[in-house]
Coordinates of C-alpha atoms in Angstrom, one line a residue:
M667 CA 10.5 -19.1 -9.4
D668 CA 11.3 -15.7 -8.4
F669 CA 10.0 -15.6 -5.0
V670 CA 11.9 -15.0 -1.9
K671 CA 10.9 -16.5 1.1
P672 CA 10.1 -14.8 4.4
A673 CA 13.3 -15.8 6.0
E674 CA 15.5 -14.4 3.4
V675 CA 13.4 -11.3 3.5
L676 CA 14.3 -10.8 6.7
Q677 CA 17.7 -11.1 6.4
S678 CA 17.7 -8.7 3.0
M679 CA 16.2 -6.2 5.1
V680 CA 19.1 -6.8 7.9
E681 CA 21.9 -6.3 5.6
A682 CA 20.1 -3.0 3.7
G683 CA 19.9 -1.6 7.0
E684 CA 23.4 -2.4 7.4
S685 CA 23.8 -0.7 4.6
K686 CA 22.2 2.5 4.7
A687 CA 23.5 3.5 8.0
R688 CA 27.1 2.9 6.8
M689 CA 27.2 4.5 3.7
N690 CA 28.8 7.9 3.4
R691 CA 27.0 11.7 4.2
V692 CA 27.7 12.7 0.6
Q693 CA 25.8 9.7 -0.9
M694 CA 22.9 9.9 1.9
L695 CA 22.6 13.9 0.6
I696 CA 22.6 13.3 -2.7
R697 CA 20.1 10.1 -2.5
G698 CA 18.2 11.6 -0.7
F699 CA 17.5 14.9 -3.1
L700 CA 17.3 13.0 -5.6
A701 CA 14.2 10.8 -3.7
G702 CA 13.0 13.7 -2.2
A703 CA 12.2 15.2 -5.4
I704 CA 11.0 12.3 -7.2
L705 CA 8.6 11.9 -4.7
A706 CA 7.6 15.7 -4.8
F707 CA 6.6 14.4 -8.9
A708 CA 5.0 11.8 -8.5
T709 CA 2.3 13.8 -6.2
T710 CA 2.4 16.2 -8.9
L711 CA 1.4 13.3 -10.9
A712 CA -1.5 12.1 -8.8
Y713 CA -2.8 15.6 -8.2
T714 CA -3.3 15.8 -11.9
A715 CA -5.0 12.7 -12.1
V716 CA -7.3 13.9 -9.4
S717 CA -8.0 17.4 -10.8
Q718 CA -8.6 16.0 -14.8
T719 CA -10.8 13.1 -13.9
S720 CA -12.9 14.0 -10.4
V721 CA -11.7 10.6 -9.2
G722 CA -9.8 10.5 -6.2
L723 CA -8.7 6.7 -6.4
A724 CA -6.5 7.3 -9.5
G725 CA -4.2 9.2 -7.8
A726 CA -4.0 6.3 -5.6
L727 CA -3.3 4.2 -8.3
I728 CA -0.7 5.8 -10.1
F729 CA 1.4 7.5 -7.3
P730 CA 3.7 4.1 -7.2
A731 CA 5.3 5.1 -9.7
G732 CA 7.8 7.6 -8.2
F733 CA 8.0 5.2 -5.0
V734 CA 8.9 1.9 -7.7
I735 CA 11.7 4.3 -9.2
I736 CA 13.6 5.3 -5.8
I737 CA 13.6 1.6 -5.0
L738 CA 15.1 0.4 -8.4
L739 CA 17.3 3.0 -8.8
G740 CA 18.7 2.8 -4.7
L741 CA 18.0 5.8 -3.8
E742 CA 17.3 6.9 -0.5
L743 CA 14.1 7.5 1.2
V744 CA 14.1 7.8 5.5
T745 CA 10.6 6.4 5.1
G746 CA 11.5 3.1 3.7
S747 CA 14.4 3.4 6.0
F748 CA 12.8 3.9 9.6
A749 CA 12.0 -0.5 9.0
L750 CA 15.6 -1.0 8.3
I751 CA 18.2 0.7 10.1
P752 CA 16.6 -0.3 13.6
L753 CA 16.6 -3.9 12.8
A754 CA 20.1 -3.8 11.8
V755 CA 20.4 -1.9 15.1
L756 CA 18.8 -5.0 16.7
K757 CA 21.1 -7.1 15.2
R758 CA 23.5 -4.8 16.4
K759 CA 25.2 -4.8 12.9
V760 CA 25.7 -0.3 13.6
R761 CA 25.0 1.6 16.2
V762 CA 21.4 4.1 17.3
I763 CA 24.5 6.5 16.5
H764 CA 24.9 5.4 13.0
M765 CA 21.0 5.7 12.4
L766 CA 20.5 8.9 13.3
N767 CA 23.5 10.0 11.2
N768 CA 21.4 8.0 8.6
Y769 CA 18.3 10.3 9.4
F770 CA 19.5 13.8 9.5
W771 CA 21.4 13.9 6.3
V772 CA 18.8 11.9 4.2
I773 CA 16.1 14.2 5.6
A774 CA 18.4 16.9 5.1
G775 CA 18.9 16.0 1.1
H776 CA 15.1 15.0 0.9
V777 CA 13.2 18.8 2.1
L778 CA 16.6 20.1 -0.3
G779 CA 14.9 18.0 -3.3
C780 CA 11.2 19.0 -2.6
L781 CA 11.9 22.7 -2.4
F782 CA 14.1 22.7 -5.3
Y783 CA 11.0 20.5 -7.4
A784 CA 8.3 23.1 -5.4
L785 CA 9.9 25.9 -6.5
L786 CA 10.2 25.0 -10.5
Y787 CA 6.6 23.2 -10.2
G788 CA 5.0 26.5 -8.9
L789 CA 7.2 28.6 -11.5
T790 CA 6.0 25.8 -14.1
L791 CA 1.5 25.9 -12.5
T792 CA 1.9 29.5 -12.6
K793 CA 3.9 30.0 -15.9
M794 CA 6.2 32.2 -14.2
G795 CA 4.2 33.7 -11.6
T796 CA 1.7 35.4 -14.4
D797 CA -1.4 33.2 -14.1
M798 CA -3.0 32.3 -11.0
S799 CA -5.7 29.8 -12.4
S800 CA -4.5 26.6 -13.0
P801 CA -6.7 24.9 -10.1
L802 CA -3.9 22.8 -9.0
I803 CA -2.4 25.8 -7.5
Q804 CA -5.5 25.8 -5.2
T805 CA -4.9 22.1 -4.8
L806 CA -1.9 22.8 -3.0
I807 CA -2.9 25.9 -1.2
Q808 CA -6.1 23.7 0.4
T809 CA -4.0 20.7 1.3
S810 CA -0.9 22.6 2.3
E811 CA -3.4 24.1 5.4
A812 CA -5.7 21.5 6.2
K813 CA -2.3 19.0 6.7
T814 CA -1.2 22.0 9.4
L815 CA -4.1 24.6 10.5
G816 CA -6.4 21.7 10.2
Y817 CA -4.3 20.1 12.8
Q818 CA -3.6 23.5 15.1
H819 CA -7.5 24.0 15.2
L820 CA -8.0 21.0 17.2
G821 CA -4.8 21.2 19.3
G822 CA -3.5 18.5 21.4
A823 CA -6.2 16.2 20.1
G824 CA -4.4 17.2 16.1
I825 CA -1.2 15.8 17.3
V826 CA -2.6 12.7 18.6
L827 CA -4.3 12.9 14.7
V828 CA -2.1 13.5 12.7
V829 CA 0.8 10.6 14.8
I830 CA -1.3 8.1 14.3
K831 CA -2.2 9.1 10.1
A832 CA 1.7 9.0 9.7
I833 CA 1.6 5.4 11.7
L834 CA -0.9 4.0 9.5
C835 CA 0.8 5.6 6.7
N836 CA 4.1 4.2 6.9
W837 CA 3.3 0.9 8.4
M838 CA 2.1 0.5 4.8
V839 CA 4.8 2.3 3.0
T840 CA 7.4 0.5 4.8
L841 CA 5.7 -2.5 3.6
G842 CA 6.4 -1.6 0.1
A843 CA 10.2 -1.6 0.6
V844 CA 9.6 -5.4 1.9
M845 CA 7.9 -6.4 -0.6
A846 CA 10.2 -5.4 -3.0
M847 CA 12.7 -7.9 -1.7
T848 CA 10.2 -10.7 -2.1
S849 CA 10.8 -11.0 -5.7
T850 CA 14.1 -11.2 -7.9
S851 CA 12.7 -9.8 -10.7
T852 CA 11.9 -6.1 -11.7
L853 CA 8.2 -6.9 -12.5
G854 CA 7.8 -9.2 -9.0
K855 CA 9.6 -6.1 -7.3
I856 CA 7.1 -3.8 -9.2
V857 CA 3.8 -5.6 -8.8
A858 CA 4.7 -6.4 -4.7
M859 CA 5.7 -2.6 -4.1
W860 CA 2.7 -1.2 -5.6
L861 CA 0.2 -2.6 -3.4
P862 CA 1.1 -1.0 0.0
I863 CA 1.5 1.8 -1.9
T864 CA -1.7 2.9 -3.0
I865 CA -2.9 1.9 0.4
F866 CA -1.6 4.3 2.2
F867 CA -1.9 6.9 -0.5
A868 CA -5.5 6.2 -1.2
Q869 CA -6.8 7.4 2.3
G870 CA -4.7 10.2 3.0
F871 CA -2.7 9.5 5.7
E872 CA 0.2 11.4 6.2
H873 CA 4.2 10.8 4.5
A874 CA 7.0 12.9 5.9
V875 CA 8.6 13.2 2.3
V876 CA 5.8 14.3 0.5
N877 CA 4.4 16.9 3.4
M878 CA 8.3 18.2 2.5
F879 CA 6.7 19.0 -1.1
V880 CA 3.1 19.8 -0.8
I881 CA 3.0 22.1 2.2
P882 CA 6.2 24.6 1.1
A883 CA 4.4 24.3 -2.5
G884 CA 1.8 25.8 -0.7
M885 CA 3.6 28.2 1.2
M886 CA 5.2 29.2 -1.8
L887 CA 1.5 30.0 -4.1
G888 CA 0.3 31.7 -0.9
A889 CA -1.1 29.6 1.6
D890 CA -1.7 31.1 5.1
V891 CA 1.2 28.6 6.6
S892 CA 4.2 29.4 8.8
I893 CA 7.2 27.2 9.1
A894 CA 6.9 27.2 12.4
D895 CA 3.1 26.0 11.6
W896 CA 4.7 23.6 9.0
W897 CA 7.3 21.9 11.7
L898 CA 5.3 21.8 14.4
W899 CA 1.6 21.0 13.3
N900 CA 2.8 18.3 10.9
Q901 CA 6.7 17.8 10.0
I902 CA 8.0 16.8 13.0
P903 CA 5.1 15.0 14.3
V904 CA 4.8 13.0 10.8
L905 CA 8.1 12.1 11.1
V906 CA 7.7 10.9 14.8
G907 CA 4.9 8.6 14.0
N908 CA 6.2 7.5 10.5
F909 CA 9.3 5.8 12.5
I910 CA 7.1 4.4 15.3
G911 CA 5.1 2.6 11.9
G912 CA 7.9 1.5 10.2
A913 CA 10.0 0.4 13.5
A914 CA 7.4 -1.3 15.5
F915 CA 4.6 -2.7 12.9
T916 CA 7.3 -3.4 10.1
G917 CA 10.4 -3.7 11.0
F918 CA 10.1 -5.7 14.6
G919 CA 7.0 -7.2 13.6
L920 CA 8.0 -9.6 10.8
Y921 CA 11.3 -10.0 13.0
A922 CA 9.0 -11.2 15.3
A923 CA 6.8 -13.1 13.2
H924 CA 9.6 -14.8 12.2
K925 CA 11.8 -15.3 14.6
W926 CA 10.9 -15.2 18.0
G927 CA 9.2 -18.5 19.2
S928 CA 10.4 -22.0 18.6
P929 CA 8.6 -23.8 15.3
V930 CA 6.7 -26.6 16.0
N931 CA 8.4 -29.8 15.7
L932 CA 5.2 -31.5 13.5
S933 CA 7.0 -34.6 12.6
S934 CA 7.7 -35.4 16.6
T935 CA 4.3 -34.2 17.9
L936 CA 2.9 -36.4 15.8
A937 CA 5.0 -39.5 16.9
T938 CA 3.4 -38.9 20.9
I939 CA -0.5 -39.0 19.7
S940 CA -1.9 -42.0 20.1
G941 CA -3.0 -44.3 17.0
G942 CA -6.4 -44.1 18.4
R943 CA -6.5 -40.5 18.3
S944 CA -4.6 -39.5 15.7
G945 CA -5.5 -42.3 13.3
L946 CA -1.1 -43.7 13.0
A947 CA -0.5 -47.0 14.9
S948 CA 1.5 -45.9 18.0
P949 CA 4.9 -48.3 17.4
D950 CA 3.6 -51.0 20.6
T951 CA 1.2 -51.7 17.9
T952 CA 3.4 -51.7 15.2
S953 CA 4.9 -54.4 16.6
K954 CA 1.9 -56.6 17.6
L955 CA 0.6 -55.7 13.9
G956 CA 3.8 -57.4 12.6
T957 CA 4.0 -60.2 14.6
R958 CA 0.5 -61.9 13.7
S959 CA 0.4 -65.0 11.5

């Protein structure tokens, strides 16, 4: 059996969080760069699928391929770490400064990787800037504007909305990272990861690393979005929401589910129940029965 029990998964989460927090900066930056670019690859693949099939769910079904590659290769995805490192901090394996250090360098790597892929993909999509006829160009422009200006038009309610969508997103994304720990086989890990990632992408929630590609890619192609719009109306609140969703609902949530409170001792509970009510004979009844001729 390749199934890993929840208690063992929880221990793996703490160990993974500690390992990530203690990684050196160069590794964080490189692994973050590669993960950002790979997730951007998966995003354009999903958009291509939707464009070719006109079925929104098609993109959600294949987008998890990028997430699977990142996890199996041991790269750094900050949204996954939002659930793991806080747990290591809670268990006093690392300090908060170690957590923040990881987040800074991995996010920096993500931004560089996403921008790099956005530049190359934009040149490919436009045939080196000579052809703007691809429908994916408009997809990226419209998505970039919707993810920034769409919230801006709502004012304060827009900030609340984007944070909520980011919380819901990373609740599922971090479950994907944790589900990979529920199996010791490669196939089991892939299937387990695929499910929650499909759930988040199909519903249009806000993922910080995906947005690090989509929004600047749209800007490069002509979206009416400024750098301030990008960070103030999407990237910063999405990072905050992703952290809340990952740390509170997956990291601390699973820890509370399996560690808080005392489990019921079934055998001792049954022993105190009278034979008439439980269907079991009490010790006194048993001794009396045993003395009958």
